[in-house]
mmCIF file of C-alpha atoms and ligand atoms in Angstrom:
data_model
loop_
_atom_site.group_PDB
_atom_site.id
_atom_site.type_symbol
_atom_site.label_atom_id
_atom_site.label_comp_id
_atom_site.label_asym_id
_atom_site.label_seq_id
_atom_site.Cartn_x
_atom_site.Cartn_y
_atom_site.Cartn_z
ATOM 1 C CA MET A 13 139.119 135.214 135.753
ATOM 2 C CA LYS A 14 140.233 135.806 139.289
ATOM 3 C CA MET A 15 143.145 133.396 138.901
ATOM 4 C CA GLY A 16 144.235 135.293 135.811
ATOM 5 C CA LYS A 17 144.338 138.445 137.903
ATOM 6 C CA TRP A 18 146.374 136.643 140.605
ATOM 7 C CA CYS A 19 148.875 135.254 138.173
ATOM 8 C CA LEU A 20 149.338 138.744 136.760
ATOM 9 C CA VAL A 21 149.886 140.152 140.253
ATOM 10 C CA LEU A 22 152.457 137.433 141.003
ATOM 11 C CA LEU A 23 154.172 137.944 137.690
ATOM 12 C CA LEU A 24 154.504 141.665 138.378
ATOM 13 C CA LEU A 25 155.845 140.953 141.857
ATOM 14 C CA LEU A 26 158.297 138.429 140.502
ATOM 15 C CA LEU A 27 159.465 140.735 137.747
ATOM 16 C CA SER A 28 160.130 143.387 140.352
ATOM 17 C CA GLY A 29 162.490 140.919 142.113
ATOM 18 C CA CYS A 30 166.152 140.617 141.194
ATOM 19 C CA SER A 31 168.123 137.693 139.982
ATOM 20 C CA SER A 32 170.355 136.739 142.883
ATOM 21 C CA ALA A 33 169.556 134.030 145.411
ATOM 22 C CA ASN A 34 169.538 136.528 148.262
ATOM 23 C CA THR A 35 166.693 135.449 150.519
ATOM 24 C CA GLY A 36 166.773 138.015 153.299
ATOM 25 C CA GLN A 37 169.372 139.231 155.740
ATOM 26 C CA ARG A 38 171.382 136.048 155.393
ATOM 27 C CA GLN A 39 172.095 133.887 152.368
ATOM 28 C CA ILE A 40 170.606 130.414 152.377
ATOM 29 C CA PRO A 41 172.701 127.974 150.344
ATOM 30 C CA LEU A 42 169.883 127.011 148.001
ATOM 31 C CA ARG A 43 169.850 123.743 146.199
ATOM 32 C CA THR A 44 168.911 124.444 142.589
ATOM 33 C CA ALA A 45 167.470 121.886 140.245
ATOM 34 C CA ALA A 46 169.654 122.922 137.331
ATOM 35 C CA PRO A 47 172.376 125.384 138.212
ATOM 36 C CA ALA A 48 173.278 125.793 134.555
ATOM 37 C CA LEU A 49 169.844 127.309 133.957
ATOM 38 C CA SER A 50 170.105 129.894 136.714
ATOM 39 C CA GLY A 51 167.922 132.890 135.897
ATOM 40 C CA GLN A 52 165.564 130.948 133.646
ATOM 41 C CA LEU A 53 162.259 129.399 134.531
ATOM 42 C CA LEU A 54 162.425 125.655 134.641
ATOM 43 C CA ASP A 55 159.802 124.351 132.316
ATOM 44 C CA GLU A 56 158.770 120.830 131.405
ATOM 45 C CA ASP A 57 158.962 121.931 127.800
ATOM 46 C CA GLY A 58 162.369 123.487 128.315
ATOM 47 C CA PRO A 59 165.764 121.860 128.011
ATOM 48 C CA ALA A 60 165.606 118.153 128.779
ATOM 49 C CA ALA A 61 168.325 118.720 131.377
ATOM 50 C CA ALA A 62 165.795 120.372 133.716
ATOM 51 C CA LYS A 63 165.276 117.951 136.582
ATOM 52 C CA ARG A 64 161.755 117.637 137.929
ATOM 53 C CA ILE A 65 161.380 119.732 141.083
ATOM 54 C CA VAL A 66 160.339 117.778 144.164
ATOM 55 C CA LEU A 67 158.232 119.787 146.601
ATOM 56 C CA GLY A 68 157.439 118.533 150.095
ATOM 57 C CA PHE A 69 154.299 120.188 151.427
ATOM 58 C CA SER A 70 153.182 119.953 155.058
ATOM 59 C CA GLN A 71 149.458 120.702 155.040
ATOM 60 C CA LEU A 72 148.067 121.468 158.489
ATOM 61 C CA GLY A 73 144.796 119.548 158.302
ATOM 62 C CA SER A 74 141.431 119.165 156.603
ATOM 63 C CA GLU A 75 139.171 121.074 158.961
ATOM 64 C CA SER A 76 137.204 123.193 156.507
ATOM 65 C CA THR A 77 135.915 123.716 152.989
ATOM 66 C CA TRP A 78 138.670 126.316 152.563
ATOM 67 C CA ARG A 79 141.301 123.722 153.473
ATOM 68 C CA GLU A 80 139.888 121.125 151.061
ATOM 69 C CA ALA A 81 139.974 123.671 148.250
ATOM 70 C CA ASN A 82 143.512 124.692 149.223
ATOM 71 C CA THR A 83 144.776 121.089 149.139
ATOM 72 C CA ALA A 84 143.039 120.393 145.820
ATOM 73 C CA SER A 85 144.464 123.588 144.318
ATOM 74 C CA ILE A 86 148.000 122.567 145.295
ATOM 75 C CA GLN A 87 147.570 119.046 143.947
ATOM 76 C CA GLU A 88 146.158 120.279 140.641
ATOM 77 C CA ALA A 89 148.725 123.038 140.230
ATOM 78 C CA SER A 90 151.659 120.707 140.915
ATOM 79 C CA ALA A 91 150.445 118.278 138.254
ATOM 80 C CA GLU A 92 150.009 121.141 135.802
ATOM 81 C CA ALA A 93 153.439 122.594 136.588
ATOM 82 C CA GLY A 94 155.188 119.229 136.312
ATOM 83 C CA ILE A 95 156.329 119.416 139.931
ATOM 84 C CA THR A 96 156.463 116.260 142.024
ATOM 85 C CA LEU A 97 154.426 116.884 145.168
ATOM 86 C CA ILE A 98 154.879 114.969 148.414
ATOM 87 C CA LEU A 99 151.943 116.049 150.542
ATOM 88 C CA ARG A 100 151.555 115.148 154.213
ATOM 89 C CA ASN A 101 148.495 116.101 156.255
ATOM 90 C CA ALA A 102 149.248 116.914 159.909
ATOM 91 C CA GLU A 103 145.651 116.788 161.156
ATOM 92 C CA GLN A 104 146.047 119.945 163.299
ATOM 93 C CA ASP A 105 149.140 118.606 165.094
ATOM 94 C CA GLN A 106 152.306 120.718 164.956
ATOM 95 C CA GLN A 107 154.447 117.728 165.989
ATOM 96 C CA LYS A 108 153.138 115.857 162.936
ATOM 97 C CA GLN A 109 154.220 118.815 160.833
ATOM 98 C CA PHE A 110 157.737 118.479 162.288
ATOM 99 C CA ASP A 111 157.728 114.735 161.499
ATOM 100 C CA ALA A 112 156.616 115.401 157.929
ATOM 101 C CA ILE A 113 159.288 118.063 157.488
ATOM 102 C CA ARG A 114 162.018 115.726 158.787
ATOM 103 C CA SER A 115 160.865 113.100 156.331
ATOM 104 C CA PHE A 116 161.142 115.676 153.526
ATOM 105 C CA ILE A 117 164.704 116.482 154.642
ATOM 106 C CA ASP A 118 165.570 112.757 154.673
ATOM 107 C CA SER A 119 164.168 112.354 151.169
ATOM 108 C CA GLU A 120 166.233 115.346 150.020
ATOM 109 C CA VAL A 121 163.339 117.232 148.446
ATOM 110 C CA ASP A 122 164.221 120.430 146.549
ATOM 111 C CA ILE A 123 161.791 122.747 148.355
ATOM 112 C CA ILE A 124 159.664 122.548 151.478
ATOM 113 C CA ALA A 125 156.341 124.376 151.787
ATOM 114 C CA ILE A 126 154.598 124.625 155.142
ATOM 115 C CA ALA A 127 151.055 125.701 156.033
ATOM 116 C CA PRO A 128 151.623 126.140 159.797
ATOM 117 C CA VAL A 129 148.811 125.153 162.135
ATOM 118 C CA VAL A 130 149.891 127.696 164.778
ATOM 119 C CA GLN A 131 152.287 130.602 164.441
ATOM 120 C CA THR A 132 154.791 129.914 167.251
ATOM 121 C CA GLY A 133 157.390 127.191 167.814
ATOM 122 C CA TRP A 134 158.946 127.051 164.346
ATOM 123 C CA GLU A 135 162.530 128.270 164.879
ATOM 124 C CA ALA A 136 164.216 124.933 165.625
ATOM 125 C CA ILE A 137 162.698 123.025 162.719
ATOM 126 C CA LEU A 138 163.337 125.882 160.303
ATOM 127 C CA GLU A 139 166.984 125.850 161.434
ATOM 128 C CA GLU A 140 167.108 122.116 160.663
ATOM 129 C CA ILE A 141 165.812 122.764 157.160
ATOM 130 C CA LYS A 142 168.297 125.572 156.713
ATOM 131 C CA LEU A 143 171.172 123.303 157.718
ATOM 132 C CA ALA A 144 170.014 120.874 155.055
ATOM 133 C CA GLY A 145 170.154 123.729 152.520
ATOM 134 C CA ILE A 146 166.517 123.406 151.471
ATOM 135 C CA PRO A 147 164.551 126.603 150.727
ATOM 136 C CA VAL A 148 161.242 127.070 152.558
ATOM 137 C CA ILE A 149 157.983 128.655 151.440
ATOM 138 C CA ILE A 150 155.465 129.499 154.158
ATOM 139 C CA LEU A 151 151.946 129.193 152.820
ATOM 140 C CA ASP A 152 148.540 130.388 154.060
ATOM 141 C CA ARG A 153 149.288 131.019 157.773
ATOM 142 C CA SER A 154 152.426 132.731 158.978
ATOM 143 C CA VAL A 155 155.173 131.854 161.465
ATOM 144 C CA ASN A 156 156.483 134.060 164.288
ATOM 145 C CA VAL A 157 160.242 133.915 163.902
ATOM 146 C CA GLN A 158 162.911 136.503 164.691
ATOM 147 C CA ASP A 159 165.101 135.534 161.760
ATOM 148 C CA SER A 160 163.077 136.036 158.614
ATOM 149 C CA SER A 161 165.862 134.509 156.491
ATOM 150 C CA LEU A 162 164.602 131.127 157.734
ATOM 151 C CA TYR A 163 162.094 131.171 154.901
ATOM 152 C CA VAL A 164 162.163 132.609 151.409
ATOM 153 C CA THR A 165 158.646 133.965 151.109
ATOM 154 C CA PHE A 166 155.249 133.895 152.785
ATOM 155 C CA ILE A 167 152.315 133.471 150.406
ATOM 156 C CA GLY A 168 149.077 134.168 152.207
ATOM 157 C CA SER A 169 146.219 136.518 152.937
ATOM 158 C CA ASP A 170 146.174 139.606 155.111
ATOM 159 C CA PHE A 171 144.030 138.288 157.945
ATOM 160 C CA TYR A 172 144.168 141.537 159.905
ATOM 161 C CA GLU A 173 142.679 143.351 156.930
ATOM 162 C CA GLU A 174 139.966 140.688 156.722
ATOM 163 C CA GLY A 175 139.007 141.477 160.325
ATOM 164 C CA VAL A 176 138.944 145.185 159.479
ATOM 165 C CA LYS A 177 136.645 144.559 156.495
ATOM 166 C CA ALA A 178 134.268 142.454 158.612
ATOM 167 C CA ALA A 179 134.026 145.202 161.247
ATOM 168 C CA LYS A 180 133.540 147.948 158.661
ATOM 169 C CA TYR A 181 130.621 146.058 157.177
ATOM 170 C CA MET A 182 129.097 145.591 160.638
ATOM 171 C CA ILE A 183 129.515 149.244 161.620
ATOM 172 C CA ASP A 184 127.793 150.337 158.431
ATOM 173 C CA LYS A 185 125.040 147.726 158.659
ATOM 174 C CA MET A 186 124.198 148.679 162.265
ATOM 175 C CA ARG A 187 124.446 152.442 161.754
ATOM 176 C CA HIS A 188 120.720 153.031 162.406
ATOM 177 C CA ASP A 189 120.665 150.933 165.583
ATOM 178 C CA SER A 190 120.793 152.880 168.783
ATOM 179 C CA GLY A 191 122.042 151.514 172.079
ATOM 180 C CA VAL A 192 124.647 148.862 172.717
ATOM 181 C CA ILE A 193 125.203 146.306 169.964
ATOM 182 C CA THR A 194 126.282 142.951 171.353
ATOM 183 C CA ILE A 195 128.602 140.773 169.307
ATOM 184 C CA ALA A 196 129.437 137.079 169.601
ATOM 185 C CA GLU A 197 132.667 135.875 168.043
ATOM 186 C CA LEU A 198 133.505 132.364 166.878
ATOM 187 C CA GLN A 199 137.278 132.186 166.793
ATOM 188 C CA GLY A 200 139.230 129.692 164.718
ATOM 189 C CA THR A 201 142.065 127.474 165.898
ATOM 190 C CA GLU A 202 143.760 128.923 168.984
ATOM 191 C CA GLY A 203 147.211 130.269 168.240
ATOM 192 C CA SER A 204 146.694 130.284 164.457
ATOM 193 C CA THR A 205 147.467 133.440 162.512
ATOM 194 C CA PRO A 206 144.033 133.801 160.873
ATOM 195 C CA SER A 207 142.258 133.538 164.212
ATOM 196 C CA ILE A 208 144.605 135.940 165.987
ATOM 197 C CA ASP A 209 144.660 138.542 163.215
ATOM 198 C CA ARG A 210 140.980 138.368 162.249
ATOM 199 C CA GLY A 211 140.252 139.058 165.925
ATOM 200 C CA ARG A 212 142.777 141.912 166.131
ATOM 201 C CA GLY A 213 141.672 143.672 162.940
ATOM 202 C CA PHE A 214 138.027 143.488 163.990
ATOM 203 C CA ARG A 215 138.728 144.779 167.506
ATOM 204 C CA LYS A 216 140.852 147.628 166.221
ATOM 205 C CA MET A 217 137.866 148.989 164.307
ATOM 206 C CA ILE A 218 135.539 149.001 167.311
ATOM 207 C CA GLU A 219 137.958 149.889 170.113
ATOM 208 C CA ASP A 220 136.865 153.534 170.252
ATOM 209 C CA LYS A 221 133.181 152.799 169.636
ATOM 210 C CA GLN A 222 131.384 152.504 172.953
ATOM 211 C CA ASN A 223 128.222 151.039 171.447
ATOM 212 C CA PHE A 224 129.870 147.903 169.956
ATOM 213 C CA ARG A 225 130.657 145.240 172.527
ATOM 214 C CA ILE A 226 132.014 141.711 172.082
ATOM 215 C CA THR A 227 130.106 139.908 174.807
ATOM 216 C CA GLN A 228 130.899 136.307 173.876
ATOM 217 C CA SER A 229 133.998 134.919 172.206
ATOM 218 C CA LYS A 230 135.309 131.365 172.026
ATOM 219 C CA PRO A 231 137.441 129.155 169.755
ATOM 220 C CA ALA A 232 135.457 126.717 167.617
ATOM 221 C CA GLY A 233 138.290 125.173 165.611
ATOM 222 C CA PHE A 234 137.271 126.445 162.155
ATOM 223 C CA THR A 235 134.849 123.493 161.841
ATOM 224 C CA LYS A 236 131.112 123.428 161.154
ATOM 225 C CA SER A 237 130.436 121.176 164.153
ATOM 226 C CA GLY A 238 132.556 123.455 166.364
ATOM 227 C CA GLY A 239 130.567 126.479 165.211
ATOM 228 C CA ARG A 240 127.261 124.721 165.935
ATOM 229 C CA GLU A 241 128.346 123.575 169.405
ATOM 230 C CA VAL A 242 129.760 126.909 170.539
ATOM 231 C CA MET A 243 126.782 128.847 169.154
ATOM 232 C CA ARG A 244 124.468 126.501 171.102
ATOM 233 C CA GLU A 245 126.443 127.390 174.238
ATOM 234 C CA PHE A 246 126.125 131.104 173.479
ATOM 235 C CA LEU A 247 122.356 130.721 173.118
ATOM 236 C CA GLN A 248 122.042 128.872 176.400
ATOM 237 C CA GLN A 249 122.630 132.208 178.113
ATOM 238 C CA PRO A 250 119.547 134.208 179.232
ATOM 239 C CA GLU A 251 117.734 135.732 176.266
ATOM 240 C CA GLU A 252 118.782 139.300 177.086
ATOM 241 C CA GLU A 253 122.395 138.218 176.581
ATOM 242 C CA TRP A 254 121.889 136.823 173.085
ATOM 243 C CA PRO A 255 124.052 138.599 170.537
ATOM 244 C CA GLN A 256 122.753 140.898 167.815
ATOM 245 C CA VAL A 257 125.745 140.165 165.614
ATOM 246 C CA LEU A 258 127.775 137.016 165.047
ATOM 247 C CA TYR A 259 131.294 137.354 163.676
ATOM 248 C CA ALA A 260 132.589 133.925 162.632
ATOM 249 C CA HIS A 261 136.238 133.581 161.646
ATOM 250 C CA ASN A 262 135.251 131.222 158.827
ATOM 251 C CA ASP A 263 132.260 130.089 156.773
ATOM 252 C CA ASP A 264 132.096 126.549 158.126
ATOM 253 C CA MET A 265 131.635 127.818 161.695
ATOM 254 C CA ALA A 266 129.045 130.368 160.501
ATOM 255 C CA ILE A 267 127.082 127.638 158.720
ATOM 256 C CA GLY A 268 127.180 125.469 161.854
ATOM 257 C CA ALA A 269 126.028 128.466 163.898
ATOM 258 C CA VAL A 270 123.084 129.058 161.532
ATOM 259 C CA GLU A 271 121.809 125.588 162.499
ATOM 260 C CA ALA A 272 122.108 126.395 166.220
ATOM 261 C CA ILE A 273 120.360 129.740 165.731
ATOM 262 C CA GLU A 274 117.447 128.103 163.909
ATOM 263 C CA GLU A 275 117.180 125.382 166.566
ATOM 264 C CA ALA A 276 116.739 128.191 169.084
ATOM 265 C CA GLY A 277 113.799 129.506 167.057
ATOM 266 C CA LEU A 278 115.604 132.577 165.750
ATOM 267 C CA LYS A 279 116.057 133.749 162.184
ATOM 268 C CA ALA A 280 119.690 133.768 161.149
ATOM 269 C CA GLY A 281 120.576 136.858 159.149
ATOM 270 C CA SER A 282 117.881 139.056 160.710
ATOM 271 C CA ASP A 283 117.483 138.253 164.428
ATOM 272 C CA ILE A 284 121.241 137.820 164.432
ATOM 273 C CA ILE A 285 123.348 139.504 161.735
ATOM 274 C CA ILE A 286 126.053 137.092 160.573
ATOM 275 C CA ILE A 287 129.423 137.981 159.074
ATOM 276 C CA SER A 288 131.993 135.355 158.175
ATOM 277 C CA VAL A 289 135.273 134.913 156.319
ATOM 278 C CA ASP A 290 136.405 132.708 153.372
ATOM 279 C CA GLY A 291 133.802 133.040 150.598
ATOM 280 C CA THR A 292 132.920 129.417 149.939
ATOM 281 C CA ARG A 293 130.114 128.555 147.555
ATOM 282 C CA ARG A 294 128.110 127.188 150.507
ATOM 283 C CA ALA A 295 128.388 130.525 152.280
ATOM 284 C CA PHE A 296 127.181 132.282 149.131
ATOM 285 C CA GLU A 297 124.169 129.961 149.024
ATOM 286 C CA GLN A 298 123.479 130.853 152.656
ATOM 287 C CA MET A 299 123.697 134.535 151.751
ATOM 288 C CA ILE A 300 121.161 133.993 148.972
ATOM 289 C CA GLU A 301 118.847 132.295 151.502
ATOM 290 C CA GLY A 302 119.303 135.316 153.763
ATOM 291 C CA ASN A 303 121.048 133.437 156.590
ATOM 292 C CA ILE A 304 124.470 135.053 156.289
ATOM 293 C CA ASN A 305 124.722 138.805 155.683
ATOM 294 C CA ALA A 306 128.274 139.293 154.459
ATOM 295 C CA VAL A 307 131.355 137.243 153.714
ATOM 296 C CA VAL A 308 134.912 138.538 153.596
ATOM 297 C CA GLU A 309 136.863 136.693 150.927
ATOM 298 C CA CYS A 310 139.973 134.669 151.761
ATOM 299 C CA ASN A 311 141.161 132.798 148.726
ATOM 300 C CA PRO A 312 142.451 129.237 149.164
ATOM 301 C CA LEU A 313 143.461 128.722 145.534
ATOM 302 C CA LEU A 314 147.140 129.227 146.262
ATOM 303 C CA GLY A 315 148.430 126.288 144.203
ATOM 304 C CA PRO A 316 149.474 128.217 141.057
ATOM 305 C CA LEU A 317 151.251 130.875 143.156
ATOM 306 C CA LEU A 318 153.084 128.189 145.121
ATOM 307 C CA MET A 319 154.251 126.327 142.010
ATOM 308 C CA GLN A 320 155.352 129.532 140.322
ATOM 309 C CA ALA A 321 157.301 130.531 143.430
ATOM 310 C CA ALA A 322 158.924 127.076 143.635
ATOM 311 C CA LYS A 323 160.080 127.357 140.036
ATOM 312 C CA GLU A 324 161.419 130.857 140.564
ATOM 313 C CA ILE A 325 163.385 129.805 143.644
ATOM 314 C CA MET A 326 164.846 126.805 141.837
ATOM 315 C CA SER A 327 165.978 129.040 139.027
ATOM 316 C CA GLY A 328 167.831 131.232 141.503
ATOM 317 C CA ARG A 329 165.529 134.258 141.585
ATOM 318 C CA THR A 330 164.666 136.310 144.636
ATOM 319 C CA LEU A 331 161.010 136.499 145.603
ATOM 320 C CA PRO A 332 159.245 139.244 147.519
ATOM 321 C CA LYS A 333 159.193 138.347 151.214
ATOM 322 C CA ARG A 334 155.398 138.550 151.222
ATOM 323 C CA ILE A 335 152.911 137.659 148.489
ATOM 324 C CA VAL A 336 149.309 138.658 149.289
ATOM 325 C CA PRO A 337 146.445 137.645 147.003
ATOM 326 C CA PRO A 338 143.868 140.398 146.333
ATOM 327 C CA GLU A 339 140.551 139.796 148.115
ATOM 328 C CA ASP A 340 137.045 141.217 148.304
ATOM 329 C CA ILE A 341 133.976 141.360 150.526
ATOM 330 C CA PHE A 342 130.578 140.119 149.348
ATOM 331 C CA THR A 343 127.119 140.966 150.655
ATOM 332 C CA GLN A 344 123.688 139.428 150.107
ATOM 333 C CA GLU A 345 123.034 141.916 147.297
ATOM 334 C CA LEU A 346 125.979 140.525 145.301
ATOM 335 C CA ALA A 347 125.715 136.875 146.269
ATOM 336 C CA GLY A 348 123.218 135.893 143.571
ATOM 337 C CA MET A 349 125.369 137.345 140.816
ATOM 338 C CA GLU A 350 128.591 135.830 142.121
ATOM 339 C CA VAL A 351 127.573 132.375 143.342
ATOM 340 C CA GLU A 352 128.181 130.673 139.990
ATOM 341 C CA ASN A 353 131.699 132.086 139.862
ATOM 342 C CA ARG A 354 132.736 130.552 143.149
ATOM 343 C CA LYS A 355 135.286 127.826 142.530
ATOM 344 C CA TYR A 356 135.341 126.405 146.059
HETATM 345 O O1 LIG B 514 139.965 130.770 156.782
HETATM 346 C C1 LIG B 514 139.710 128.521 157.488
HETATM 347 C C2 LIG B 514 140.679 127.413 157.531
HETATM 348 O O2 LIG B 514 144.209 129.422 157.340
HETATM 349 C C3 LIG B 514 143.097 131.001 155.982
HETATM 350 O O3 LIG B 514 141.910 128.041 157.850
HETATM 351 C C4 LIG B 514 143.066 129.654 156.580
HETATM 352 C C5 LIG B 514 141.859 129.368 157.431
HETATM 353 C C6 LIG B 514 140.514 129.511 156.728
HETATM 354 O O4 LIG B 514 140.343 126.349 158.214
HETATM 355 O O5 LIG B 514 138.517 128.168 156.868
#
């Protein structure tokens, strides 16, 4: 049902676009699959002349449940859309992303999609793609570039807003607690947009609140094992320094941290309030067990949006520069009702 809602949102956004190939301040000479069909959606069922679109996708890694669901969504959606997908996994290495992208240029793919591991360092490679005349879609995490005409659109969540939602939940949850509330933060991959912006949004909400203090904060790579290890370190501090709240930038790290908290003889979800981001089924199960208190949703099922955008670009349409999927926050009270609806 959620995907239906997304597709509708995308459709509305796309309809609000115009029909030229203007992609920003500058024009990118886009390769189109079937110039004669400009302005129409290319469809497998459409005119036989429509060439199959070839999409090269540089996935950043496979660190989390979110990432697995994201990769699967893209694979499934490409098959459904009749788009040939060349997927390369960079295993958290930006250089590997560059290598994959160069291989896509050499193979003369029609479109390149990139899920960037970190947000800086992309100008030169994006210029190379531009020279080759291949349109680019940035997916999931964003890139910091001066010249936004280097990509057509960025499809991905509002991570800053996710941080804001996490903090709002915490402020409300702790409203009856007096005194200083200590917070530990498990950051994601250093230099990645979700880690930077989830941290910024959260901090913004507490900056003028003297009683909320982030006392421990460290990157844990968005992995379950990272979350467990770093939480163990946090709990090696003297007892009076243990946090009352844990804010984990994703579910996998929160679930790892729950193990460390239990090892230390504490009750996750009550001795330490836990808030995380993503909304995986496993996190919902942990909410039902009482270990996690709230989860801010970040939807990985971006495949249908990506395929739709690829088709639109190949038919010469302009896309909005930013496509943001709608997202929610879930608490323990709602987890039982929602768990069966979780698709990832
Ligand atoms: O939250 C995390 C993953 O970039 C939004 O990356 C994504 C994040 C997601 O590893 O679980």
